[in-house]
PDB file of C-alpha atoms in Angstrom:
ATOM      1  CA  MET A  24     -34.487  12.213   7.735  1.00 41.00           C
ATOM      2  CA  SER A  25     -32.841  15.183   5.993  1.00 47.00           C
ATOM      3  CA  LEU A  26     -29.729  17.026   7.074  1.00 49.00           C
ATOM      4  CA  ILE A  27     -31.867  20.061   7.922  1.00 46.00           C
ATOM      5  CA  GLU A  28     -34.134  17.978  10.159  1.00 45.00           C
ATOM      6  CA  GLU A  29     -31.072  16.599  11.926  1.00 44.00           C
ATOM      7  CA  ALA A  30     -29.747  20.087  12.695  1.00 43.00           C
ATOM      8  CA  PRO A  31     -28.575  20.437  16.302  1.00 45.00           C
ATOM      9  CA  VAL A  32     -30.350  22.877  18.572  1.00 40.00           C
ATOM     10  CA  ASN A  33     -27.083  24.633  19.386  1.00 48.00           C
ATOM     11  CA  LYS A  34     -24.976  25.689  16.417  1.00 67.00           C
ATOM     12  CA  ILE A  35     -21.278  24.914  16.295  1.00 76.00           C
ATOM     13  CA  LYS A  36     -19.299  28.003  17.256  1.00 80.00           C
ATOM     14  CA  LYS A  37     -17.507  29.562  14.289  1.00 83.00           C
ATOM     15  CA  PRO A  38     -13.697  29.306  14.739  1.00 85.00           C
ATOM     16  CA  LYS A  39     -11.334  32.268  14.631  1.00 83.00           C
ATOM     17  CA  TRP A  40      -9.858  31.310  11.253  1.00 79.00           C
ATOM     18  CA  LEU A  41     -13.174  32.168   9.583  1.00 80.00           C
ATOM     19  CA  ARG A  42     -13.113  35.835  10.521  1.00 75.00           C
ATOM     20  CA  VAL A  43     -13.251  38.170   7.510  1.00 67.00           C
ATOM     21  CA  LYS A  44     -12.656  41.861   7.034  1.00 64.00           C
ATOM     22  CA  LEU A  45     -15.599  44.187   6.448  1.00 59.00           C
ATOM     23  CA  PRO A  46     -15.824  45.689   2.939  1.00 60.00           C
ATOM     24  CA  THR A  47     -13.979  49.040   2.884  1.00 63.00           C
ATOM     25  CA  GLY A  48     -11.823  51.224   0.645  1.00 66.00           C
ATOM     26  CA  GLU A  49     -12.150  53.271  -2.519  1.00 71.00           C
ATOM     27  CA  SER A  50     -11.846  50.288  -4.893  1.00 66.00           C
ATOM     28  CA  TYR A  51     -14.682  48.524  -3.089  1.00 67.00           C
ATOM     29  CA  ARG A  52     -16.867  51.637  -3.310  1.00 72.00           C
ATOM     30  CA  ASN A  53     -16.138  51.968  -7.034  1.00 72.00           C
ATOM     31  CA  VAL A  54     -17.196  48.365  -7.698  1.00 70.00           C
ATOM     32  CA  ARG A  55     -20.281  48.848  -5.512  1.00 71.00           C
ATOM     33  CA  LYS A  56     -21.245  51.886  -7.585  1.00 77.00           C
ATOM     34  CA  LEU A  57     -20.767  50.084 -10.903  1.00 72.00           C
ATOM     35  CA  VAL A  58     -22.848  47.098  -9.836  1.00 71.00           C
ATOM     36  CA  ASP A  59     -25.690  49.339  -8.674  1.00 75.00           C
ATOM     37  CA  GLU A  60     -25.592  51.713 -11.666  1.00 77.00           C
ATOM     38  CA  HIS A  61     -25.639  48.933 -14.249  1.00 71.00           C
ATOM     39  CA  GLU A  62     -28.206  46.775 -12.411  1.00 69.00           C
ATOM     40  CA  LEU A  63     -25.871  43.805 -12.296  1.00 63.00           C
ATOM     41  CA  HIS A  64     -26.320  40.692 -10.206  1.00 60.00           C
ATOM     42  CA  THR A  65     -23.192  39.318  -8.560  1.00 63.00           C
ATOM     43  CA  ILE A  66     -22.830  35.976  -6.854  1.00 61.00           C
ATOM     44  CA  CYS A  67     -20.701  37.880  -4.332  1.00 63.00           C
ATOM     45  CA  GLU A  68     -23.919  39.376  -2.944  1.00 62.00           C
ATOM     46  CA  SER A  69     -26.527  36.744  -3.799  1.00 55.00           C
ATOM     47  CA  GLY A  70     -24.315  33.945  -2.531  1.00 55.00           C
ATOM     48  CA  SER A  71     -23.234  35.821   0.626  1.00 57.00           C
ATOM     49  CA  CYS A  72     -19.571  35.231  -0.209  1.00 63.00           C
ATOM     50  CA  PRO A  73     -17.211  35.797   2.756  1.00 62.00           C
ATOM     51  CA  ASN A  74     -14.530  37.193   0.420  1.00 64.00           C
ATOM     52  CA  MET A  75     -16.614  40.008  -1.050  1.00 65.00           C
ATOM     53  CA  GLY A  76     -14.715  42.669   0.864  1.00 61.00           C
ATOM     54  CA  GLU A  77     -11.310  41.384  -0.243  1.00 65.00           C
ATOM     55  CA  CYS A  78     -12.239  40.800  -3.888  1.00 65.00           C
ATOM     56  CA  TRP A  79     -14.244  43.986  -4.372  1.00 62.00           C
ATOM     57  CA  GLY A  80     -11.543  45.890  -2.533  1.00 61.00           C
ATOM     58  CA  GLU A  81      -9.151  44.746  -5.267  1.00 60.00           C
ATOM     59  CA  GLY A  82     -11.580  45.939  -7.957  1.00 55.00           C
ATOM     60  CA  THR A  83     -12.862  42.516  -9.041  1.00 64.00           C
ATOM     61  CA  ALA A  84     -16.241  40.777  -8.908  1.00 67.00           C
ATOM     62  CA  THR A  85     -17.959  37.662 -10.193  1.00 80.00           C
ATOM     63  CA  PHE A  86     -20.961  38.595 -12.327  1.00 85.00           C
ATOM     64  CA  MET A  87     -24.141  36.550 -12.237  1.00 86.00           C
ATOM     65  CA  ILE A  88     -26.233  36.548 -15.399  1.00 93.00           C
ATOM     66  CA  LEU A  89     -29.776  35.397 -16.235  1.00 93.00           C
ATOM     67  CA  GLY A  90     -31.271  37.166 -13.223  1.00 86.00           C
ATOM     68  CA  ASN A  91     -31.017  36.440  -9.531  1.00 82.00           C
ATOM     69  CA  ILE A  92     -33.848  33.925  -9.087  1.00 85.00           C
ATOM     70  CA  CYS A  93     -32.933  30.252  -9.507  1.00 86.00           C
ATOM     71  CA  THR A  94     -35.215  27.420 -10.623  1.00 84.00           C
ATOM     72  CA  ARG A  95     -33.477  25.028  -8.228  1.00 86.00           C
ATOM     73  CA  SER A  96     -33.530  24.892  -4.446  1.00 77.00           C
ATOM     74  CA  CYS A  97     -30.129  23.607  -3.332  1.00 81.00           C
ATOM     75  CA  GLY A  98     -29.813  23.146   0.406  1.00 71.00           C
ATOM     76  CA  PHE A  99     -26.602  25.172   0.677  1.00 74.00           C
ATOM     77  CA  CYS A 100     -27.276  28.161  -1.565  1.00 77.00           C
ATOM     78  CA  ALA A 101     -28.458  31.630  -0.514  1.00 70.00           C
ATOM     79  CA  VAL A 102     -29.663  32.578  -4.003  1.00 76.00           C
ATOM     80  CA  GLN A 103     -33.432  33.064  -4.113  1.00 78.00           C
ATOM     81  CA  THR A 104     -35.511  30.191  -5.517  1.00 82.00           C
ATOM     82  CA  GLY A 105     -38.688  30.771  -7.499  1.00 89.00           C
ATOM     83  CA  ARG A 106     -40.053  31.702 -10.896  1.00 88.00           C
ATOM     84  CA  PRO A 107     -37.434  33.747 -12.765  1.00 86.00           C
ATOM     85  CA  GLU A 108     -38.250  36.883 -14.716  1.00 88.00           C
ATOM     86  CA  GLU A 109     -38.055  37.075 -18.497  1.00 92.00           C
ATOM     87  CA  VAL A 110     -34.554  36.921 -19.993  1.00 94.00           C
ATOM     88  CA  ASP A 111     -32.983  40.362 -20.311  1.00 93.00           C
ATOM     89  CA  VAL A 112     -31.540  40.506 -23.834  1.00 94.00           C
ATOM     90  CA  PHE A 113     -29.562  43.630 -22.953  1.00 94.00           C
ATOM     91  CA  GLU A 114     -27.755  41.965 -20.037  1.00 93.00           C
ATOM     92  CA  PRO A 115     -24.735  40.706 -22.054  1.00 96.00           C
ATOM     93  CA  GLY A 116     -24.008  44.262 -23.201  1.00 94.00           C
ATOM     94  CA  ARG A 117     -24.298  45.680 -19.685  1.00 90.00           C
ATOM     95  CA  VAL A 118     -21.964  43.051 -18.260  1.00 91.00           C
ATOM     96  CA  ALA A 119     -19.444  43.649 -21.053  1.00 93.00           C
ATOM     97  CA  ASN A 120     -19.599  47.405 -20.497  1.00 89.00           C
ATOM     98  CA  SER A 121     -18.929  47.000 -16.789  1.00 83.00           C
ATOM     99  CA  VAL A 122     -16.008  44.639 -17.404  1.00 85.00           C
ATOM    100  CA  LYS A 123     -14.523  47.295 -19.665  1.00 87.00           C
ATOM    101  CA  LEU A 124     -15.156  50.136 -17.190  1.00 81.00           C
ATOM    102  CA  MET A 125     -13.555  48.134 -14.387  1.00 76.00           C
ATOM    103  CA  GLY A 126     -10.556  47.208 -16.510  1.00 76.00           C
ATOM    104  CA  VAL A 127     -10.930  43.565 -15.534  1.00 79.00           C
ATOM    105  CA  LYS A 128      -8.098  41.350 -16.747  1.00 79.00           C
ATOM    106  CA  HIS A 129      -9.862  38.079 -15.952  1.00 83.00           C
ATOM    107  CA  ALA A 130     -13.647  38.041 -15.663  1.00 87.00           C
ATOM    108  CA  VAL A 131     -15.646  35.330 -13.919  1.00 90.00           C
ATOM    109  CA  ILE A 132     -19.224  34.863 -15.071  1.00 93.00           C
ATOM    110  CA  THR A 133     -21.744  32.587 -13.380  1.00 91.00           C
ATOM    111  CA  SER A 134     -25.514  32.219 -13.450  1.00 91.00           C
ATOM    112  CA  VAL A 135     -28.552  30.861 -11.709  1.00 87.00           C
ATOM    113  CA  ASP A 136     -30.047  27.642 -13.077  1.00 89.00           C
ATOM    114  CA  ARG A 137     -32.676  28.382 -15.719  1.00 93.00           C
ATOM    115  CA  ASP A 138     -34.408  25.039 -16.187  1.00 92.00           C
ATOM    116  CA  ASP A 139     -37.452  27.032 -17.328  1.00 93.00           C
ATOM    117  CA  LEU A 140     -35.724  27.915 -20.604  1.00 95.00           C
ATOM    118  CA  LYS A 141     -35.445  25.563 -23.574  1.00 96.00           C
ATOM    119  CA  ASP A 142     -31.739  26.371 -23.961  1.00 97.00           C
ATOM    120  CA  GLY A 143     -31.121  26.630 -20.210  1.00 96.00           C
ATOM    121  CA  GLY A 144     -29.819  30.146 -20.824  1.00 96.00           C
ATOM    122  CA  ALA A 145     -26.953  28.918 -23.030  1.00 97.00           C
ATOM    123  CA  ASN A 146     -27.466  31.538 -25.734  1.00 97.00           C
ATOM    124  CA  ILE A 147     -27.274  34.399 -23.221  1.00 97.00           C
ATOM    125  CA  TRP A 148     -24.075  32.763 -21.934  1.00 97.00           C
ATOM    126  CA  ALA A 149     -22.568  32.753 -25.439  1.00 98.00           C
ATOM    127  CA  GLN A 150     -23.724  36.318 -26.141  1.00 98.00           C
ATOM    128  CA  THR A 151     -22.133  37.513 -22.895  1.00 97.00           C
ATOM    129  CA  VAL A 152     -18.779  35.930 -23.758  1.00 97.00           C
ATOM    130  CA  ARG A 153     -18.868  37.452 -27.248  1.00 98.00           C
ATOM    131  CA  ALA A 154     -19.862  40.892 -25.908  1.00 98.00           C
ATOM    132  CA  ILE A 155     -17.008  40.925 -23.376  1.00 96.00           C
ATOM    133  CA  ARG A 156     -14.489  39.886 -26.002  1.00 97.00           C
ATOM    134  CA  LYS A 157     -15.707  42.572 -28.376  1.00 97.00           C
ATOM    135  CA  GLN A 158     -15.363  45.361 -25.801  1.00 96.00           C
ATOM    136  CA  SER A 159     -12.363  43.951 -23.905  1.00 94.00           C
ATOM    137  CA  PRO A 160     -10.370  41.700 -26.276  1.00 94.00           C
ATOM    138  CA  GLY A 161      -7.535  41.403 -23.764  1.00 90.00           C
ATOM    139  CA  THR A 162      -9.757  40.033 -20.988  1.00 90.00           C
ATOM    140  CA  THR A 163      -9.662  36.297 -20.296  1.00 89.00           C
ATOM    141  CA  LEU A 164     -12.829  34.554 -19.181  1.00 92.00           C
ATOM    142  CA  GLU A 165     -13.974  31.914 -16.750  1.00 93.00           C
ATOM    143  CA  THR A 166     -17.547  30.687 -17.077  1.00 95.00           C
ATOM    144  CA  LEU A 167     -18.958  28.919 -14.007  1.00 95.00           C
ATOM    145  CA  ILE A 168     -21.869  27.127 -15.638  1.00 96.00           C
ATOM    146  CA  PRO A 169     -24.808  24.920 -14.560  1.00 94.00           C
ATOM    147  CA  ASP A 170     -25.268  21.346 -15.834  1.00 95.00           C
ATOM    148  CA  PHE A 171     -27.999  22.395 -18.316  1.00 96.00           C
ATOM    149  CA  ALA A 172     -30.034  19.455 -16.964  1.00 94.00           C
ATOM    150  CA  GLY A 173     -27.958  17.105 -19.088  1.00 95.00           C
ATOM    151  CA  LYS A 174     -29.074  18.680 -22.376  1.00 97.00           C
ATOM    152  CA  TRP A 175     -25.627  18.547 -23.914  1.00 97.00           C
ATOM    153  CA  GLU A 176     -26.549  20.490 -27.053  1.00 98.00           C
ATOM    154  CA  ASN A 177     -26.937  23.520 -24.746  1.00 97.00           C
ATOM    155  CA  LEU A 178     -23.574  22.893 -23.105  1.00 98.00           C
ATOM    156  CA  LYS A 179     -22.016  22.880 -26.595  1.00 98.00           C
ATOM    157  CA  ILE A 180     -23.321  26.410 -27.203  1.00 98.00           C
ATOM    158  CA  VAL A 181     -21.071  27.589 -24.356  1.00 97.00           C
ATOM    159  CA  THR A 182     -18.005  25.517 -25.229  1.00 97.00           C
ATOM    160  CA  ASP A 183     -18.246  26.658 -28.853  1.00 98.00           C
ATOM    161  CA  VAL A 184     -17.354  30.229 -27.791  1.00 97.00           C
ATOM    162  CA  ALA A 185     -14.297  28.769 -26.000  1.00 96.00           C
ATOM    163  CA  PRO A 186     -13.890  30.598 -22.652  1.00 95.00           C
ATOM    164  CA  GLU A 187     -10.367  30.195 -21.270  1.00 94.00           C
ATOM    165  CA  ILE A 188     -11.760  28.239 -18.291  1.00 94.00           C
ATOM    166  CA  VAL A 189     -15.100  26.437 -18.062  1.00 96.00           C
ATOM    167  CA  SER A 190     -16.051  25.601 -14.495  1.00 96.00           C
ATOM    168  CA  HIS A 191     -18.829  23.436 -13.083  1.00 97.00           C
ATOM    169  CA  ASN A 192     -18.985  22.700  -9.368  1.00 96.00           C
ATOM    170  CA  LEU A 193     -19.550  19.206  -8.023  1.00 96.00           C
ATOM    171  CA  GLU A 194     -20.179  20.928  -4.655  1.00 94.00           C
ATOM    172  CA  THR A 195     -20.161  17.830  -2.434  1.00 97.00           C
ATOM    173  CA  VAL A 196     -19.456  14.103  -2.218  1.00 97.00           C
ATOM    174  CA  ARG A 197     -21.618  11.487  -3.925  1.00 98.00           C
ATOM    175  CA  ARG A 198     -23.449  10.373  -0.742  1.00 97.00           C
ATOM    176  CA  LEU A 199     -24.630  13.887   0.133  1.00 95.00           C
ATOM    177  CA  THR A 200     -25.571  15.077  -3.356  1.00 94.00           C
ATOM    178  CA  LYS A 201     -29.327  14.402  -3.000  1.00 91.00           C
ATOM    179  CA  GLU A 202     -29.462  16.520   0.158  1.00 90.00           C
ATOM    180  CA  VAL A 203     -27.105  19.289  -0.920  1.00 91.00           C
ATOM    181  CA  ARG A 204     -27.997  19.583  -4.623  1.00 91.00           C
ATOM    182  CA  ILE A 205     -31.587  18.410  -4.708  1.00 85.00           C
ATOM    183  CA  GLN A 206     -32.192  18.606  -8.471  1.00 86.00           C
ATOM    184  CA  ALA A 207     -28.632  17.752  -9.525  1.00 91.00           C
ATOM    185  CA  LYS A 208     -26.918  14.436 -10.134  1.00 95.00           C
ATOM    186  CA  TYR A 209     -23.336  13.585  -9.184  1.00 97.00           C
ATOM    187  CA  ASP A 210     -22.596  11.562 -12.314  1.00 98.00           C
ATOM    188  CA  ARG A 211     -24.291  14.110 -14.573  1.00 97.00           C
ATOM    189  CA  SER A 212     -21.941  16.779 -13.262  1.00 97.00           C
ATOM    190  CA  LEU A 213     -18.948  14.523 -13.893  1.00 98.00           C
ATOM    191  CA  GLU A 214     -20.203  13.922 -17.431  1.00 98.00           C
ATOM    192  CA  ALA A 215     -20.557  17.675 -17.958  1.00 98.00           C
ATOM    193  CA  LEU A 216     -16.925  18.170 -16.930  1.00 98.00           C
ATOM    194  CA  PHE A 217     -15.839  15.279 -19.161  1.00 98.00           C
ATOM    195  CA  ARG A 218     -17.637  16.786 -22.152  1.00 98.00           C
ATOM    196  CA  ILE A 219     -16.185  20.231 -21.462  1.00 98.00           C
ATOM    197  CA  LYS A 220     -12.682  18.765 -21.319  1.00 97.00           C
ATOM    198  CA  LYS A 221     -13.287  16.753 -24.492  1.00 97.00           C
ATOM    199  CA  ALA A 222     -14.248  20.020 -26.220  1.00 97.00           C
ATOM    200  CA  GLY A 223     -10.731  21.301 -25.492  1.00 96.00           C
ATOM    201  CA  MET A 224     -11.451  23.577 -22.542  1.00 94.00           C
ATOM    202  CA  ARG A 225      -9.452  24.041 -19.346  1.00 94.00           C
ATOM    203  CA  THR A 226     -11.803  22.672 -16.675  1.00 96.00           C
ATOM    204  CA  LYS A 227     -12.382  23.547 -13.046  1.00 96.00           C
ATOM    205  CA  SER A 228     -14.628  22.343 -10.227  1.00 97.00           C
ATOM    206  CA  GLY A 229     -15.190  23.037  -6.549  1.00 96.00           C
ATOM    207  CA  ILE A 230     -16.413  21.209  -3.463  1.00 96.00           C
ATOM    208  CA  MET A 231     -17.551  22.416  -0.053  1.00 95.00           C
ATOM    209  CA  LEU A 232     -16.425  20.755   3.160  1.00 97.00           C
ATOM    210  CA  GLY A 233     -18.153  20.586   6.526  1.00 96.00           C
ATOM    211  CA  LEU A 234     -21.467  19.074   5.442  1.00 96.00           C
ATOM    212  CA  GLY A 235     -20.824  15.703   7.065  1.00 96.00           C
ATOM    213  CA  GLU A 236     -18.553  14.108   4.493  1.00 97.00           C
ATOM    214  CA  SER A 237     -15.711  11.817   5.569  1.00 98.00           C
ATOM    215  CA  HIS A 238     -12.024  12.274   4.756  1.00 97.00           C
ATOM    216  CA  GLU A 239     -12.168   9.232   2.489  1.00 98.00           C
ATOM    217  CA  GLU A 240     -15.191  10.633   0.627  1.00 98.00           C
ATOM    218  CA  VAL A 241     -13.366  13.891  -0.065  1.00 98.00           C
ATOM    219  CA  LEU A 242     -10.410  12.014  -1.542  1.00 98.00           C
ATOM    220  CA  GLU A 243     -12.772   9.848  -3.598  1.00 98.00           C
ATOM    221  CA  THR A 244     -14.481  12.965  -4.971  1.00 98.00           C
ATOM    222  CA  MET A 245     -11.141  14.494  -5.884  1.00 98.00           C
ATOM    223  CA  GLU A 246     -10.180  11.278  -7.680  1.00 98.00           C
ATOM    224  CA  ASP A 247     -13.505  11.317  -9.546  1.00 98.00           C
ATOM    225  CA  LEU A 248     -12.769  14.838 -10.753  1.00 98.00           C
ATOM    226  CA  ARG A 249      -9.309  13.845 -11.939  1.00 98.00           C
ATOM    227  CA  SER A 250     -10.771  10.816 -13.724  1.00 98.00           C
ATOM    228  CA  VAL A 251     -12.640  13.171 -16.085  1.00 98.00           C
ATOM    229  CA  GLY A 252      -9.588  15.364 -16.612  1.00 98.00           C
ATOM    230  CA  THR A 253     -10.448  18.291 -14.326  1.00 97.00           C
ATOM    231  CA  ASP A 254      -7.499  20.704 -14.279  1.00 96.00           C
ATOM    232  CA  ILE A 255      -8.313  22.978 -11.326  1.00 95.00           C
ATOM    233  CA  ILE A 256     -10.039  22.283  -8.025  1.00 96.00           C
ATOM    234  CA  THR A 257     -11.189  24.563  -5.214  1.00 96.00           C
ATOM    235  CA  LEU A 258     -11.997  23.337  -1.705  1.00 97.00           C
ATOM    236  CA  GLY A 259     -13.615  25.590   0.890  1.00 95.00           C
ATOM    237  CA  GLN A 260     -15.634  25.560   4.092  1.00 95.00           C
ATOM    238  CA  TYR A 261     -19.418  25.464   3.831  1.00 93.00           C
ATOM    239  CA  LEU A 262     -21.075  28.273   5.790  1.00 89.00           C
ATOM    240  CA  GLN A 263     -24.805  28.152   6.527  1.00 86.00           C
ATOM    241  CA  PRO A 264     -26.446  31.227   4.895  1.00 80.00           C
ATOM    242  CA  THR A 265     -29.668  31.132   6.980  1.00 81.00           C
ATOM    243  CA  ASN A 266     -31.434  28.854   9.465  1.00 85.00           C
ATOM    244  CA  LYS A 267     -33.450  27.464   6.540  1.00 85.00           C
ATOM    245  CA  HIS A 268     -30.335  26.053   4.903  1.00 86.00           C
ATOM    246  CA  LEU A 269     -28.292  22.965   5.698  1.00 88.00           C
ATOM    247  CA  PRO A 270     -26.436  23.145   9.020  1.00 91.00           C
ATOM    248  CA  VAL A 271     -22.663  23.064   9.326  1.00 93.00           C
ATOM    249  CA  ALA A 272     -21.648  19.610  10.523  1.00 93.00           C
ATOM    250  CA  GLU A 273     -17.987  20.503  11.045  1.00 95.00           C
ATOM    251  CA  PHE A 274     -15.556  23.381  10.703  1.00 95.00           C
ATOM    252  CA  VAL A 275     -12.603  21.901   8.860  1.00 97.00           C
ATOM    253  CA  THR A 276      -9.218  23.103  10.101  1.00 96.00           C
ATOM    254  CA  PRO A 277      -6.727  24.990   7.906  1.00 96.00           C
ATOM    255  CA  GLU A 278      -4.316  22.098   8.480  1.00 97.00           C
ATOM    256  CA  ARG A 279      -6.736  19.613   6.889  1.00 97.00           C
ATOM    257  CA  PHE A 280      -7.285  21.951   3.947  1.00 97.00           C
ATOM    258  CA  GLU A 281      -3.506  21.951   3.480  1.00 98.00           C
ATOM    259  CA  ILE A 282      -3.556  18.145   3.438  1.00 98.00           C
ATOM    260  CA  TYR A 283      -6.158  18.210   0.654  1.00 98.00           C
ATOM    261  CA  LYS A 284      -4.074  20.709  -1.272  1.00 97.00           C
ATOM    262  CA  ASN A 285      -1.058  18.428  -1.152  1.00 98.00           C
ATOM    263  CA  LYS A 286      -3.188  15.415  -2.087  1.00 98.00           C
ATOM    264  CA  GLY A 287      -4.591  17.336  -5.039  1.00 98.00           C
ATOM    265  CA  ILE A 288      -1.108  18.143  -6.286  1.00 97.00           C
ATOM    266  CA  GLU A 289      -0.174  14.450  -5.982  1.00 98.00           C
ATOM    267  CA  MET A 290      -3.277  13.498  -7.971  1.00 98.00           C
ATOM    268  CA  GLY A 291      -2.199  15.738 -10.828  1.00 97.00           C
ATOM    269  CA  PHE A 292      -4.430  18.803 -10.595  1.00 96.00           C
ATOM    270  CA  LYS A 293      -2.725  21.749 -12.299  1.00 94.00           C
ATOM    271  CA  TYR A 294      -3.924  24.170  -9.634  1.00 93.00           C
ATOM    272  CA  VAL A 295      -5.351  23.538  -6.158  1.00 95.00           C
ATOM    273  CA  GLU A 296      -7.005  26.322  -4.140  1.00 94.00           C
ATOM    274  CA  SER A 297      -7.779  24.923  -0.697  1.00 96.00           C
ATOM    275  CA  GLY A 298      -8.674  26.796   2.494  1.00 94.00           C
ATOM    276  CA  PRO A 299     -11.568  27.639   4.845  1.00 93.00           C
ATOM    277  CA  LEU A 300     -12.569  30.836   3.012  1.00 88.00           C
ATOM    278  CA  VAL A 301     -11.924  29.601  -0.525  1.00 90.00           C
ATOM    279  CA  ARG A 302     -14.831  29.931  -2.953  1.00 79.00           C
ATOM    280  CA  SER A 303     -15.110  29.045  -6.656  1.00 77.00           C
ATOM    281  CA  SER A 304     -13.927  32.405  -7.944  1.00 72.00           C
ATOM    282  CA  TYR A 305     -11.423  33.151  -5.163  1.00 65.00           C
ATOM    283  CA  HIS A 306      -8.065  34.080  -6.741  1.00 64.00           C
ATOM    284  CA  ALA A 307      -9.585  33.048 -10.083  1.00 65.00           C
ATOM    285  CA  GLU A 308      -7.108  35.157 -12.026  1.00 64.00           C
ATOM    286  CA  ARG A 309      -4.286  32.943 -10.752  1.00 66.00           C
ATOM    287  CA  HIS A 310      -5.965  29.884 -12.265  1.00 69.00           C
ATOM    288  CA  ILE A 311      -5.365  31.286 -15.737  1.00 69.00           C
ATOM    289  CA  PHE A 312      -2.217  33.382 -15.272  1.00 56.00           C
ATOM    290  CA  ASP A 313      -0.299  31.222 -12.798  1.00 57.00           C
ATOM    291  CA  MET A 314      -0.698  27.492 -13.199  1.00 52.00           C
ATOM    292  CA  GLU A 315       2.057  26.691 -10.701  1.00 40.00           C
ATOM    293  CA  VAL A 316       0.450  24.969  -7.704  1.00 38.00           C
TER     294      VAL A 316
END
């Protein structure tokens, strides 16, 4: 029986520490205008991120390339699943132009999975990095990439352009991976992070809590990430996007997130971002500019 089938009739009430501010302010409106004018896809919107108001209000956003339709159907993700449209060869230039217009100091780029493409979208990834660097040479980059279905020659296309941080999310503990990340593999993701680190990149990964994992499983997952040299880890609360997605099994307290932060520091992570509303790109600029945990 799947986690969705086991969903309780009555949902767990959302605790007060998960309240977020509504998007407001001039900076937010400016980012909103840029995203609309340049036909950009952001994971902030597609992923229903709870921090969109805060991040956009500060004039930052995480751009999503290769369209907004994913070839995978992960049980936690609000991004639409289906048959993607043709690759937009002009997208790297549009993203780079927007980064320049926004004056972004540290840009985060992510994408949907494109298992329909021979290169998994790797060449568009590399072109986007090059385009941003050409227009904004002072901007540092974080690329939150897929696993490229284990086709490591495609991963190398991304690492060859050497973003300052290359991130790939493990998302959950080993036991829950088949339910949470249906087409992904736990060990394949660890191998991706190992290969990225071996290529000389600063590596980062994130996991969601509240899907039914145990305390011991979280610590084991953190240890697995350290075993492949992962530098930065983010831990946040899973929030169910719609009734069709996996249910929340537990709302993890801020105090427990603090415990995981301290454990992560003890394990040797260079930066630990841990809290109920933390997402992969939350405070991403600190992960490159401030490595003090």
